[in-house]
Short mmCIF file of C-alpha atoms in Angstrom, two decimals:
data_model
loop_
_atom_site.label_atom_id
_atom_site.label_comp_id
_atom_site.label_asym_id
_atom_site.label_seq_id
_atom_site.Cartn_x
_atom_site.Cartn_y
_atom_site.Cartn_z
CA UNK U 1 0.00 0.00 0.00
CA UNK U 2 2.93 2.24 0.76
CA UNK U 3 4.37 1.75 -2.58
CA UNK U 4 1.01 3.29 -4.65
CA UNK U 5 0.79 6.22 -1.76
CA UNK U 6 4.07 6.87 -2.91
CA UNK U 7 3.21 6.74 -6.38
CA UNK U 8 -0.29 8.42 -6.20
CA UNK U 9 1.67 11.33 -4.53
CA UNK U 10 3.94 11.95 -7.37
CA UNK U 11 1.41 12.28 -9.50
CA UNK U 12 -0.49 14.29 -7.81
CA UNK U 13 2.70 16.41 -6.98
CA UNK U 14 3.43 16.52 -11.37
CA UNK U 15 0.01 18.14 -11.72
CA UNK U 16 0.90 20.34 -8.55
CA UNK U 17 4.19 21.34 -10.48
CA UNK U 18 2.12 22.79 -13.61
CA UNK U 19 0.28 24.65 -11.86
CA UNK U 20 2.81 26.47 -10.43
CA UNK U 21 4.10 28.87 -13.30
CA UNK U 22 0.65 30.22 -13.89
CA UNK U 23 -0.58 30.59 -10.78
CA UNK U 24 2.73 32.63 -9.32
CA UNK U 25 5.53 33.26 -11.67
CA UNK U 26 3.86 33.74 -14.76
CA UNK U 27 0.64 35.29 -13.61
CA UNK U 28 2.54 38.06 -11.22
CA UNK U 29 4.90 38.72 -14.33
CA UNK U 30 1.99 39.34 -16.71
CA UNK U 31 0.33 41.69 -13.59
CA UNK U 32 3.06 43.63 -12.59
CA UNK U 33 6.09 43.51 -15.36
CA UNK U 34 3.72 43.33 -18.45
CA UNK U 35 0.93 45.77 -17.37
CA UNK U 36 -2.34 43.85 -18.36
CA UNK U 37 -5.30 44.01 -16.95
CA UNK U 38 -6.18 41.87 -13.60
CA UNK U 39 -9.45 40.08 -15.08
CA UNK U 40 -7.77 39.77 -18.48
CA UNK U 41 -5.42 37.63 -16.07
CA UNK U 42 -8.12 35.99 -14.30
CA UNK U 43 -9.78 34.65 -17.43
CA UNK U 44 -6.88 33.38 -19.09
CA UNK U 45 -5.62 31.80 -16.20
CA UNK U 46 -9.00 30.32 -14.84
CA UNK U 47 -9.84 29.40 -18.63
CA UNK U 48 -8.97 25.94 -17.95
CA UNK U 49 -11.12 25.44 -14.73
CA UNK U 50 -14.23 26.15 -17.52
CA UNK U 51 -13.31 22.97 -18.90
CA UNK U 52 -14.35 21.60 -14.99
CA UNK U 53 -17.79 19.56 -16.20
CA UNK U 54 -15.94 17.11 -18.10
CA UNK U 55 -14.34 15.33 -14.91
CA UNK U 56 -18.27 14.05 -14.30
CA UNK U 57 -18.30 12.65 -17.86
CA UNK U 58 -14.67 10.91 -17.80
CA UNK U 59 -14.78 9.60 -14.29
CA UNK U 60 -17.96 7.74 -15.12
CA UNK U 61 -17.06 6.76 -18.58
CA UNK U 62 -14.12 5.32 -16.90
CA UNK U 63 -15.98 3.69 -14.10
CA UNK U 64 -17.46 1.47 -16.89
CA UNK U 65 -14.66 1.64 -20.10
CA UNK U 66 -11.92 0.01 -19.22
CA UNK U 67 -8.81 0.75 -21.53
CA UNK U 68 -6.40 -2.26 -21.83
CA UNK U 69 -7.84 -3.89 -18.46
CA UNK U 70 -7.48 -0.38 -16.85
CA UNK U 71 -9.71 2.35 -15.68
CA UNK U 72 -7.48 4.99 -14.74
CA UNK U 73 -3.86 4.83 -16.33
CA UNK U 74 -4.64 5.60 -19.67
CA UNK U 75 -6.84 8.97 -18.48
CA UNK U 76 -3.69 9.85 -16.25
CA UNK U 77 -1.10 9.46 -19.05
CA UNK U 78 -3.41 11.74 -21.65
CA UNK U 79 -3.59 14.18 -19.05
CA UNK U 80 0.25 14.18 -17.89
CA UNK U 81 1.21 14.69 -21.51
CA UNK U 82 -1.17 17.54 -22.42
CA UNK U 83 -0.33 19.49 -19.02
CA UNK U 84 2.98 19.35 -19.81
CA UNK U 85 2.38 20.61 -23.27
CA UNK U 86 0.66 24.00 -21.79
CA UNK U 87 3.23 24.36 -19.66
CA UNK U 88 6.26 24.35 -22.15
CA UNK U 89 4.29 26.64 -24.18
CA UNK U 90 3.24 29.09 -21.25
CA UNK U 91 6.15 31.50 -21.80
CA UNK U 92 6.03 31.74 -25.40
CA UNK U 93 2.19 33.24 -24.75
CA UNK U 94 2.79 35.25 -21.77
CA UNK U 95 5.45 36.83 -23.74
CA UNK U 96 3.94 37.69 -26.76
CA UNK U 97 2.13 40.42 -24.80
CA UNK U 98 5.13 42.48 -25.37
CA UNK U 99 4.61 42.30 -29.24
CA UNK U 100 1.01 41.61 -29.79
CA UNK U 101 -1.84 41.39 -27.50
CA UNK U 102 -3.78 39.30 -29.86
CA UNK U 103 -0.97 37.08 -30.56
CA UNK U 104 -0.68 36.79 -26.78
CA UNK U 105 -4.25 36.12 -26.41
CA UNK U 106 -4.80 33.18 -29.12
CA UNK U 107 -1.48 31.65 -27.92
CA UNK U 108 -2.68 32.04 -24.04
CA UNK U 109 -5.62 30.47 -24.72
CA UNK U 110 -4.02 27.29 -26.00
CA UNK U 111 -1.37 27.05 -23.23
CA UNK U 112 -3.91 27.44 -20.42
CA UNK U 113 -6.37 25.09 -22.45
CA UNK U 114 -3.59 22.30 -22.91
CA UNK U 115 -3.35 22.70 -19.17
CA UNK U 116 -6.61 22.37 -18.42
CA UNK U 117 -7.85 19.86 -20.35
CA UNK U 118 -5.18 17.66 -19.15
CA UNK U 119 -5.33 18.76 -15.40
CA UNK U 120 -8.79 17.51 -15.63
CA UNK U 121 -8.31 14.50 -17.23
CA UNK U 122 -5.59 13.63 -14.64
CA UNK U 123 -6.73 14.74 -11.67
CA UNK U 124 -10.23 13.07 -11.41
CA UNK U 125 -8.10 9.41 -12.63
CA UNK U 126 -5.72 9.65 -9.78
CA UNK U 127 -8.04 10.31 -6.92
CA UNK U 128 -10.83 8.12 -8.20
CA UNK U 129 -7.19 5.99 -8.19
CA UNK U 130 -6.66 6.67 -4.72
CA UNK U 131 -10.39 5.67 -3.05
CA UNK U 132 -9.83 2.63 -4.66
CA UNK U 133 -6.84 1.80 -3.59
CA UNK U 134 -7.37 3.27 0.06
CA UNK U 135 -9.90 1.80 2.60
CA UNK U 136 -11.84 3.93 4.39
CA UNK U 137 -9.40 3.79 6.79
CA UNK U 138 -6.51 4.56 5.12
CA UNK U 139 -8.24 7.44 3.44
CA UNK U 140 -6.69 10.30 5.42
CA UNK U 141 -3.53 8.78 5.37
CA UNK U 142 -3.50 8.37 1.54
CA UNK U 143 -4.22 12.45 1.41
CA UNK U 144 -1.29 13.43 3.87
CA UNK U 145 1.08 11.70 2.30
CA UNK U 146 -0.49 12.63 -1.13
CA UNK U 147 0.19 16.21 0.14
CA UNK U 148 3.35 16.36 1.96
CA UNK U 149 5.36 14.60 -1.17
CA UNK U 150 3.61 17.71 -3.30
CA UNK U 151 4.36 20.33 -1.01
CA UNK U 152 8.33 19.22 -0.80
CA UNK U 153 7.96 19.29 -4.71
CA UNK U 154 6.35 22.93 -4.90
CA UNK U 155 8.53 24.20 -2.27
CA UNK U 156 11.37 23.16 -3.55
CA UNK U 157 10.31 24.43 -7.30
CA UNK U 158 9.47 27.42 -5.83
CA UNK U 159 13.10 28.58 -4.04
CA UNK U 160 14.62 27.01 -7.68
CA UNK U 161 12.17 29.74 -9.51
CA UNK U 162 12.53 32.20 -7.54
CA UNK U 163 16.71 31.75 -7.37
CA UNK U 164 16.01 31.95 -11.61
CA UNK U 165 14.34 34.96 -11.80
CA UNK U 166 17.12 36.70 -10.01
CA UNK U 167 17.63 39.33 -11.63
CA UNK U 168 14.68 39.14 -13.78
CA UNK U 169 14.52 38.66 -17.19
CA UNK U 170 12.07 37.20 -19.82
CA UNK U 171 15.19 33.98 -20.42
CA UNK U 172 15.36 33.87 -16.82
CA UNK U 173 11.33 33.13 -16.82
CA UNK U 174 11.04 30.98 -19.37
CA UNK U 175 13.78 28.67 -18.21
CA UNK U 176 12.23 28.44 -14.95
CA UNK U 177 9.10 27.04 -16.53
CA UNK U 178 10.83 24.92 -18.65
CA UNK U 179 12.36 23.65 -15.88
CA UNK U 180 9.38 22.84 -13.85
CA UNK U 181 7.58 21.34 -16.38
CA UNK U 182 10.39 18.54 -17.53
CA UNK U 183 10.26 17.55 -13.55
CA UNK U 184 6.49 17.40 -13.60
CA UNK U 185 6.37 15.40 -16.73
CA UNK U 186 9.68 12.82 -14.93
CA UNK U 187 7.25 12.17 -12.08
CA UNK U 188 4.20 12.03 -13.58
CA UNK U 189 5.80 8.96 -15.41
CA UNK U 190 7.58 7.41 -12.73
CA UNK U 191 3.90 7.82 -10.70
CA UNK U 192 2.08 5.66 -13.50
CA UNK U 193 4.16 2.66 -13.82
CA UNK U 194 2.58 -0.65 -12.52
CA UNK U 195 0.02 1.87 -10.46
CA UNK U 196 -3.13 0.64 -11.27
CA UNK U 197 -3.55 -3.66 -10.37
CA UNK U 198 -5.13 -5.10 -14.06
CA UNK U 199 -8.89 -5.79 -13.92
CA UNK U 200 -9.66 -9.96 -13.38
CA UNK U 201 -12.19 -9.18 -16.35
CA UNK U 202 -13.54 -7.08 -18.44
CA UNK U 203 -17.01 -6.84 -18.83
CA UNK U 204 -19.17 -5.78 -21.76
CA UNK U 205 -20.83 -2.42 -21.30
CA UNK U 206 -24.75 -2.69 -22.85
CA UNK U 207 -25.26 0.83 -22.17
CA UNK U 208 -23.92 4.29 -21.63
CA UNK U 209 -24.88 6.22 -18.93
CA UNK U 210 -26.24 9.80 -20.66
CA UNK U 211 -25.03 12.76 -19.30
CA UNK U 212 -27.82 14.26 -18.07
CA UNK U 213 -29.01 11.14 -15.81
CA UNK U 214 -25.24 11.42 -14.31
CA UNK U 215 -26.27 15.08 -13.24
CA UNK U 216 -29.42 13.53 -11.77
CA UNK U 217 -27.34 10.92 -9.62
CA UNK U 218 -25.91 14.81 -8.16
CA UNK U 219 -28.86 16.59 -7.93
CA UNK U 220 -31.19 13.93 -6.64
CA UNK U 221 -28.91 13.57 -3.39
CA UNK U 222 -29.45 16.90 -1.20
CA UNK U 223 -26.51 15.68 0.99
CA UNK U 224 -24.33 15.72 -2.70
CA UNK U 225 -25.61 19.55 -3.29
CA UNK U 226 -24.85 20.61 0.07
CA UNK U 227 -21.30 20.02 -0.20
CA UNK U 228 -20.99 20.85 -4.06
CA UNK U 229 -22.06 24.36 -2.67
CA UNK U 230 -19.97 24.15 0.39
CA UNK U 231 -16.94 22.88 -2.23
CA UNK U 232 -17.64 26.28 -4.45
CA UNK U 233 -17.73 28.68 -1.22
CA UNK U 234 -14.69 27.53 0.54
CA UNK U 235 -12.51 26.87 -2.23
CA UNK U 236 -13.26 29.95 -4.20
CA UNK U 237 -11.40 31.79 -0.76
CA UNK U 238 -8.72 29.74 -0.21
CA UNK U 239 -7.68 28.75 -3.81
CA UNK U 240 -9.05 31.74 -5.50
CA UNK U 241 -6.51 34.11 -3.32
CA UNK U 242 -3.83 31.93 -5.60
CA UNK U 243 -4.24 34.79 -8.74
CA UNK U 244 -3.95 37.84 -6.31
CA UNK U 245 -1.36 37.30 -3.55
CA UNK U 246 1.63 38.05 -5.80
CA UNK U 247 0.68 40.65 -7.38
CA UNK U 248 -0.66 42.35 -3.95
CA UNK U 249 2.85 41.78 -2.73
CA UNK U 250 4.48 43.03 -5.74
CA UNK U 251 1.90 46.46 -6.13
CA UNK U 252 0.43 47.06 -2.50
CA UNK U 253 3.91 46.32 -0.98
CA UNK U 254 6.47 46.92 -3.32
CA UNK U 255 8.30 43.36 -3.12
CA UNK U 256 10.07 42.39 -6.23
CA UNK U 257 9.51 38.82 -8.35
CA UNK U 258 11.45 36.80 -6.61
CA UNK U 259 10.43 37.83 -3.16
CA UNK U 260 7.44 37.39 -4.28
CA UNK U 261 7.97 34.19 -6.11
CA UNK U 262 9.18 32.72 -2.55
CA UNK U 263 5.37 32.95 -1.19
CA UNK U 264 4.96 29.96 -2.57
CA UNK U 265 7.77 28.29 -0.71
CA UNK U 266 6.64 29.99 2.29
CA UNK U 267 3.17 29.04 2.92
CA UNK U 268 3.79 26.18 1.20
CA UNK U 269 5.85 24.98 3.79
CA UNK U 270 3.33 26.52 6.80
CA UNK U 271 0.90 23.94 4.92
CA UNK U 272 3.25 21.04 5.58
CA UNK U 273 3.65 21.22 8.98
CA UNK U 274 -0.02 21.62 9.56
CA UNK U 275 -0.93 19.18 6.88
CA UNK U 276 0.79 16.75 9.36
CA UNK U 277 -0.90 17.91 12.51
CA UNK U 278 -4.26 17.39 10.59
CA UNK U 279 -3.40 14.22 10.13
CA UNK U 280 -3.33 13.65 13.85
CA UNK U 281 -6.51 15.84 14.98
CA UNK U 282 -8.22 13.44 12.80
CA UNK U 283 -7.74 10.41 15.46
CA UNK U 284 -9.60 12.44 18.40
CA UNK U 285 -11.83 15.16 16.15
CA UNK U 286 -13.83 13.77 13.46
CA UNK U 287 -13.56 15.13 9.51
CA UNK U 288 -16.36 18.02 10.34
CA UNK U 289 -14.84 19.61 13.15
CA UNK U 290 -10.98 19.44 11.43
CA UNK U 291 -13.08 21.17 8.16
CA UNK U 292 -14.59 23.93 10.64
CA UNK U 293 -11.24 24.49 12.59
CA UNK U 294 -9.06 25.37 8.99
CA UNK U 295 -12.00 27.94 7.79
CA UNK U 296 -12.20 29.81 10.78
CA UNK U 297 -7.98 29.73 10.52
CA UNK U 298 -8.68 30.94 6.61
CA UNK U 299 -10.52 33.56 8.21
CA UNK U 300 -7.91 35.02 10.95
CA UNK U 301 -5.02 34.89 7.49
CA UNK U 302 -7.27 37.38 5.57
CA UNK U 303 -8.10 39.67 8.69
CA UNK U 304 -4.30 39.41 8.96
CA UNK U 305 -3.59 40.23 5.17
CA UNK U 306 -6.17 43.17 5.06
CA UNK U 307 -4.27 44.94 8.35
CA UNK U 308 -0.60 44.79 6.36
CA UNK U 309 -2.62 46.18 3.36
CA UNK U 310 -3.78 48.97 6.03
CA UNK U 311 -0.68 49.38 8.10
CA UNK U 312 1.61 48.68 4.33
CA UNK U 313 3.70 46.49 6.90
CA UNK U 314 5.42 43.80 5.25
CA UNK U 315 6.30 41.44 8.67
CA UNK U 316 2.99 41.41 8.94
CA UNK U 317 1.89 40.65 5.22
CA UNK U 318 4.52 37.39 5.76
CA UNK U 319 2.71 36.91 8.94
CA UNK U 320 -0.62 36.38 6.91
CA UNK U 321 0.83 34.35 4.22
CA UNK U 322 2.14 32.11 7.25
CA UNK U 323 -1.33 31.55 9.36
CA UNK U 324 -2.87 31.16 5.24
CA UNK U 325 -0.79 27.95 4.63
CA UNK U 326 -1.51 26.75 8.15
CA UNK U 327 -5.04 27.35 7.21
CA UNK U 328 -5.02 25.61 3.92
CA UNK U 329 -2.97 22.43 5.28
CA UNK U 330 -5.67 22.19 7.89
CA UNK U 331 -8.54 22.64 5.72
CA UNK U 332 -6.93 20.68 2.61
CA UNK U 333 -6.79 16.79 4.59
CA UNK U 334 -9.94 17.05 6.06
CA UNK U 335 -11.96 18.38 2.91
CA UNK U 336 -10.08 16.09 0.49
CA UNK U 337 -10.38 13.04 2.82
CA UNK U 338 -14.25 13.86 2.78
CA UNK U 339 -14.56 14.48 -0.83
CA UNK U 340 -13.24 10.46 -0.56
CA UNK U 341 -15.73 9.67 1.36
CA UNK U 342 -18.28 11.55 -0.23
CA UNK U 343 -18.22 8.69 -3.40
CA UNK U 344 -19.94 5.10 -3.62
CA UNK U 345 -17.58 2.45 -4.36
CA UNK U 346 -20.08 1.87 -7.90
CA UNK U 347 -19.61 5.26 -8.91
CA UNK U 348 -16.02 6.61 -7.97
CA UNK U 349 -15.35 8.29 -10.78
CA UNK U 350 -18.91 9.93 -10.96
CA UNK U 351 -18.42 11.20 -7.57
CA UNK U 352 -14.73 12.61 -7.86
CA UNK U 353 -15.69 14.20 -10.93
CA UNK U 354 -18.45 16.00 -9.47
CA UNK U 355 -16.08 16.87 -6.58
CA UNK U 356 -13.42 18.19 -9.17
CA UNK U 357 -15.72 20.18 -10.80
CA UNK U 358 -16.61 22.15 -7.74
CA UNK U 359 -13.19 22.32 -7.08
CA UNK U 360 -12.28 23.99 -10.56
CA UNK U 361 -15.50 25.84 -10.64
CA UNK U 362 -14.31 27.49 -7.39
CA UNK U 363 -10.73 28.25 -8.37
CA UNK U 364 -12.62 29.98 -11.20
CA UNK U 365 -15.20 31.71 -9.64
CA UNK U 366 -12.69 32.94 -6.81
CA UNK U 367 -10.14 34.23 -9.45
CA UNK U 368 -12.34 36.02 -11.57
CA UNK U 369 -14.45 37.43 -8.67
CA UNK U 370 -11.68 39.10 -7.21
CA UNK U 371 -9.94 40.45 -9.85
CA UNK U 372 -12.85 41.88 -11.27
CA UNK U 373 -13.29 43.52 -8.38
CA UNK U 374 -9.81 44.64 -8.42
CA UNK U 375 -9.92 46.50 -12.00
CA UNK U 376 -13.55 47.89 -10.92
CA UNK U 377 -11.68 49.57 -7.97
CA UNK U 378 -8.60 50.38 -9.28
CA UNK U 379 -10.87 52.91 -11.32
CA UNK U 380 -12.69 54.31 -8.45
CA UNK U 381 -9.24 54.42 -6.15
CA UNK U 382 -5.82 55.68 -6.37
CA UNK U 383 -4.71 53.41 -3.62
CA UNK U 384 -2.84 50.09 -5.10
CA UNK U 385 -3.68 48.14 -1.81
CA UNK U 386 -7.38 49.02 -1.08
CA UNK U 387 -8.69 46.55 -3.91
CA UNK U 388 -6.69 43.58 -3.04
CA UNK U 389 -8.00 44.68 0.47
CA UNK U 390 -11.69 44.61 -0.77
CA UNK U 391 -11.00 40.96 -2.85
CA UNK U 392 -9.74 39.29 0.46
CA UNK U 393 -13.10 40.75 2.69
CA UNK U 394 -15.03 38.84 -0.30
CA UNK U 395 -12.84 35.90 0.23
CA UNK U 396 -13.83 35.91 4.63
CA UNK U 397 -17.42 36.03 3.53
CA UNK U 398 -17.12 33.23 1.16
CA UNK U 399 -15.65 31.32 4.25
CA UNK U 400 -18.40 32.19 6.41
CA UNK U 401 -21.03 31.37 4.00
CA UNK U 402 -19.38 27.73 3.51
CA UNK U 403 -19.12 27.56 7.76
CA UNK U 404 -23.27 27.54 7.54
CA UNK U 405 -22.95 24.86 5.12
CA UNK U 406 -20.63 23.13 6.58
CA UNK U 407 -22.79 22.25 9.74
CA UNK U 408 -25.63 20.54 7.69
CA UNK U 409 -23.52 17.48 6.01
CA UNK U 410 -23.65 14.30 6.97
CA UNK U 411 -21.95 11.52 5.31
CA UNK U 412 -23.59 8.77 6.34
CA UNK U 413 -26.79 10.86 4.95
CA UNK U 414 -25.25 10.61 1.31
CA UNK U 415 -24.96 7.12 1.12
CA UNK U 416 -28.17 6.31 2.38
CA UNK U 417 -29.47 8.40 -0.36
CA UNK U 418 -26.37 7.72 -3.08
CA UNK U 419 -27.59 3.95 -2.32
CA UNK U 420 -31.26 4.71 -3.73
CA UNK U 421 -31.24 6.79 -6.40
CA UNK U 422 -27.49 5.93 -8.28
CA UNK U 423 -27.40 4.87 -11.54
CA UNK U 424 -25.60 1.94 -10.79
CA UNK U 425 -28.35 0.70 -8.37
CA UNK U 426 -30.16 -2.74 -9.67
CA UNK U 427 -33.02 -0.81 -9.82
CA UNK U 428 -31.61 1.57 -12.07
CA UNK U 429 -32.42 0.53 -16.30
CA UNK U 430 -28.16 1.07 -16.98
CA UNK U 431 -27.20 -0.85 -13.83
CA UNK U 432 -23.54 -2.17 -14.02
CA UNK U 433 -22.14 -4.94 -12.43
CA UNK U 434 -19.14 -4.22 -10.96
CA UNK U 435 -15.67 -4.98 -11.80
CA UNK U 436 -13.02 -5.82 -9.24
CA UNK U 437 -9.52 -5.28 -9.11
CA UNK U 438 -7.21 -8.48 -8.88
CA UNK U 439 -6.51 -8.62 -4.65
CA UNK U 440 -2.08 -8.05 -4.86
CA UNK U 441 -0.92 -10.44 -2.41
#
């Protein structure tokens, strides 16, 4: 079991890796060095998070098409290679702003779309992956170490960028990125080898399931809804702040690229320490409670962020970035051990795609929220901290209004209900029988 934890991590730490140039590097560069405009930013970044609802529709076609006696591997592998792809051609776009903003645009749109499409391919195939590999017991487990092998691996991307960038030039950049993305696409392969046990058998599939009764299986299940909504609320804070920390830093506080570039070394490693301290608060507090402890912790990081916006007090701007990666270690094991848990072993891949869709969905909704509000402020304001300041009060009310959500879940709830109305229930007309994994001895 040890040995595809360990494997399942560097995948998930790959996908991690790609993200990392758009999100920070690239994304402060095209902000602050390049001029353009904050949602401009937003939607090219966030473009591939549109691409969100097809998770649903490749985690079930996958629950019932194997590939080669394989569910998972070949999904994984399409979506390593076409990450990768966006990521190699990342710098090319970002700096054909300098020439041509429509050049920029067109060739934006098909880096961040490579991206995407493959980060969604991926990611649902690795954690529907992981709940099948991992007990219900093991679940937690799975995520921490899922998480501490990617934070190492963004960490120590993130010193290697930011030592790249210094001084700053457009080479400097793009060989960063380069960089990053021939590690990402080394462990992404190493991660897929001899993961996924064959499949005894493969059985015929009489019938599709149609996208619209997938949906149903969702919407049908209030317990399902409830936490897609909670998903959307708390994520669009917490991820959403990815697009706007930087470039606060780099225009509210005058900190240049590679300080800021570090952020992402420094909270990432805040995250690991708490990402291991979550792991133990699970054995005495259940899921719930660990959930409800890292909001309210999201919530003291933004009060924290908004006063060194205030006070333009950069100890205490590194002092919020700090208490935000404790916050987001906390709330990442709990809310991705429940997303596991949130799934019926007949429908993984249904499940985790819904889950990944809220998750995407969020990221965009909490990037282009905010940095619309930014540009709508910027117009109104003369100060370059005050909209950042107003984005992160959006981001504490987000967190409050997933809090009210928060209480109402109940797991065992969904499964009654998942048990009654899912499309793979005998009841159901496109009921499939399922197909095990060979037991490794």
């Amino acid at each position: 079991m040890l040995r595809h934890q360990l494997q399942l991590s560097l995948l998930h730490a790959a996908m991690a890796l790609t993200a990392v140039p758009a999100d920070s590097t690239l994304n402060r560069v095209m902000k602050t060095e390049l001029s353009l405009s904050a949602t401009l930013i937003a939607l090219l970044v966030s473009l591939p998070y549109l691409f969100a609802p097809i998770q649903v529709a490749i985690g079930s076609f996958a629950d019932r098409n194997p590939i080669m006696g394989r569910r998972r591997t070949p999904y994984i592998l399409i979506g390593i290679l076409l990450s990768v792809a966006g990521v190699f051609l990342a710098p090319t776009a970002v700096f054909a702003f300098e020439t041509s903003i429509t050049t920029g645009i067109l060739l934006s749109l098909l880096a961040f779309g490579l991206w995407g499409t493959g980060f969604n391919f991926a990611t649902v195939s690795y954690f529907s992956l992981a709940t099948e590999l991992s007990g219900e017991d093991k679940r937690s487990q799975t995520i921490s170490i899922m998480y501490f092998v990617m934070l190492i691996s963004v960490i120590t991307i993130g010193i290697t960028i930011s030592r790249m960038v210094e001084p700053y030039s457009a080479q400097a950049v793009t060989q960063a990125v380069y960089l990053t993305g021939g590690i990402a696409l080394l462990m992404g392969l190493i991660g897929i080898i001899g993961l996924e046990p064959p499949m005894d058998k493969i059985t015929a599939v009489d019938s599709q399931i149609p996208l619209r009764t997938m949906f149903q299986t969702l919407t049908k299940n209030p317990q399902a809804k409830l936490f897609f909504g909670y998903l959307i609320l708390l994520l669009a804070a917490i991820l959403g702040q990815d697009v706007i920390l930087e470039p606060f830093g780099g225009e509210a506080l005058g900190l240049t690229v590679s300080e800021t570039s570090r952020l992402t070394s420094i909270y990432g490693g805040c995250f690991l320490i708490t990402l291991v301290i979550a792991s133990f608060l699970e054995r005495w507090l259940n899921k719930i409670r660990v959930a409800n402890l890292g909001s309210w912790s999201a919530i003291g990081a933004f009060i924290v962020l908004v006063l060194s916006g205030f006070l333009v007090n950069i100890p205490l701007f590194y002092l919020g970035v700090v208490l935000l990666g404790l916050a987001i270690g906390v709330a990442t094991v709990s809310n991705h051990s429940l997303m596991l848990d949130m799934t019926t072993i007949q429908n993984v891949g249904l499940f985790i795609g819904a889950w990944g869709m809220a998750t995407a969905f969020a990221r965009l909704v909490g990037s282009l929220f905010s940095s619309v509000v930014i540009d709508f402020v910027s117009t109104i304001t003369s100060n370059l901290a005050v909209p950042y300041l107003i984005a992160f009060g959006i981001n504490i009310v987000f967190l409050f209004g997933s809090l009210r959500l928060l209480q109402r879940i109940q797991v065992s709830r969904f499964h009654k209900v998942a048990s009654e109305t899912g499309p793979s229930n005998p009841s159901s007309q496109h009921h499939q029988k399922t197909v095990p994994f060979k037991t490794n001895p």
